[in-house]
Amino acid sequence: MANPIAEINLKNLSHNCTYIKSIVGNSMIFPVLKANAYGHGVEKTAQFLNNLDIINGFCVATENEAEELIRFKIDKPIFILGKTNLLNTKLLSKKNIIPTIHSLDEIKQLKSILSNGFKVKFQIKIDTGMGRLGLDLKESIKVIHYIKNNSVNLIGCWSHFSSANEDNQDYTNLQINRFSSFLDRLKKKKINFKYIHMANSSAILQNRNSYFNTVRPGLSIYGISPLGKLNPNLKPVMKFKLPLIKKINKSAGEYIGYNRKYQTQKNEKIGIFQGGYADGIGSFFGNHGKIQIKHNLHPIRGKISMDLTAVDITGSNIELNEYATIWGQDELVLENISKNYNKIPYEFLVNLSDRVERHYIE
């Protein structure tokens, strides 16, 4: 039986990275590959990017995501942005793994580990206004003092934006100023870093003051703008498609799907497509979403089922086992769809399940 497909266009992925490089200039590019490369399939995506000269390394959120990249033979530096178990010596001993320290206590713990002869490179995160993980700026004096007086292999320093996707950049600029001030204080103590990074996709696209010497593009490399509007320089990497598995001619007055949420108003030809909310098609698509067949949009009828989606295919010549597009083409790009449902593009991508086959096109 035909299955839903996420068609991954690696040529578009390369194009987007090249576009980002044209913006950030000499800054190093560390794409974000967390959450299964935003649903695109981390193994193939990482291996493809690993072979691009303009890519300098990668970012993940968790230890297990870093371990995956090691298994996939990724040899460029890997930043673990989230909380890391500093006792996981098997992982941290890998020469390209760089964990993040989020507190002074962790720095002290790391010093204790290093005293036993264990070698590890690490970076620190500074909370400049996100209010989650990271060293509080009030602790910065203690951090500077401790680093200066203890032999720790600190090679990176970073922070994270709260609101870089907003039109008003005042708070983003405040965070940049706080981060820059902290770095200046470190420089006066002759503490320098190989990697300094703050810019996510939003900041890359609209705030040139945010780049420092490294950037962390996420959504943008997958061809989607986080700014709520289309960017003509970005090309969607994923096209999510469903196969038609049955056609039904319905008369006026018949019900479609669970709880009779749609009743035909006239004679309709209904197409049943393989794919539902277990595959990543949110229930909110029911009776509201559209699907593209050839070059035309057709309305979804009734509730989205766990495995199936019903569509009015009247006027279409689609045949059984042919595919129609849920997102990633023409009008059905995630910038538009997410806005229609008051959601963000990330949710659609990362909710794509393992049942969806990833097909890679070079």
Short mmCIF file of N, CA and C in Angstrom, two decimals, residues 26-29 195-197 210-215:
data_model
loop_
_atom_site.label_atom_id
_atom_site.label_comp_id
_atom_site.label_asym_id
_atom_site.label_seq_id
_atom_site.Cartn_x
_atom_site.Cartn_y
_atom_site.Cartn_z
N ASN A 26 31.62 36.15 6.80
CA ASN A 26 32.67 35.32 7.39
C ASN A 26 32.23 34.52 8.62
N SER A 27 31.03 34.76 9.09
CA SER A 27 30.55 33.99 10.25
C SER A 27 30.42 32.51 9.89
N MET A 28 30.79 31.67 10.84
CA MET A 28 30.66 30.22 10.64
C MET A 28 29.20 29.81 10.76
N ILE A 29 28.80 28.80 9.97
CA ILE A 29 27.41 28.34 9.94
C ILE A 29 27.30 26.98 10.63
N TYR A 195 34.30 30.10 19.35
CA TYR A 195 32.92 30.19 18.85
C TYR A 195 32.13 31.18 19.71
N ILE A 196 31.56 32.18 19.06
CA ILE A 196 30.67 33.13 19.72
C ILE A 196 29.40 33.21 18.88
N HIS A 197 28.26 32.87 19.47
CA HIS A 197 27.05 32.80 18.63
C HIS A 197 25.79 33.17 19.39
N SER A 210 23.66 40.80 14.96
CA SER A 210 23.55 39.61 15.81
C SER A 210 24.52 38.50 15.46
N TYR A 211 25.30 38.66 14.39
CA TYR A 211 26.01 37.49 13.85
C TYR A 211 27.18 37.01 14.69
N PHE A 212 27.98 37.87 15.24
CA PHE A 212 29.23 37.49 15.90
C PHE A 212 30.03 36.60 14.93
N ASN A 213 30.79 35.60 15.42
CA ASN A 213 31.60 34.83 14.46
C ASN A 213 30.96 33.50 14.06
N THR A 214 29.77 33.21 14.62
CA THR A 214 29.07 31.95 14.33
C THR A 214 27.58 32.22 14.35
N VAL A 215 26.82 31.53 13.50
CA VAL A 215 25.36 31.65 13.50
C VAL A 215 24.73 30.26 13.55
#
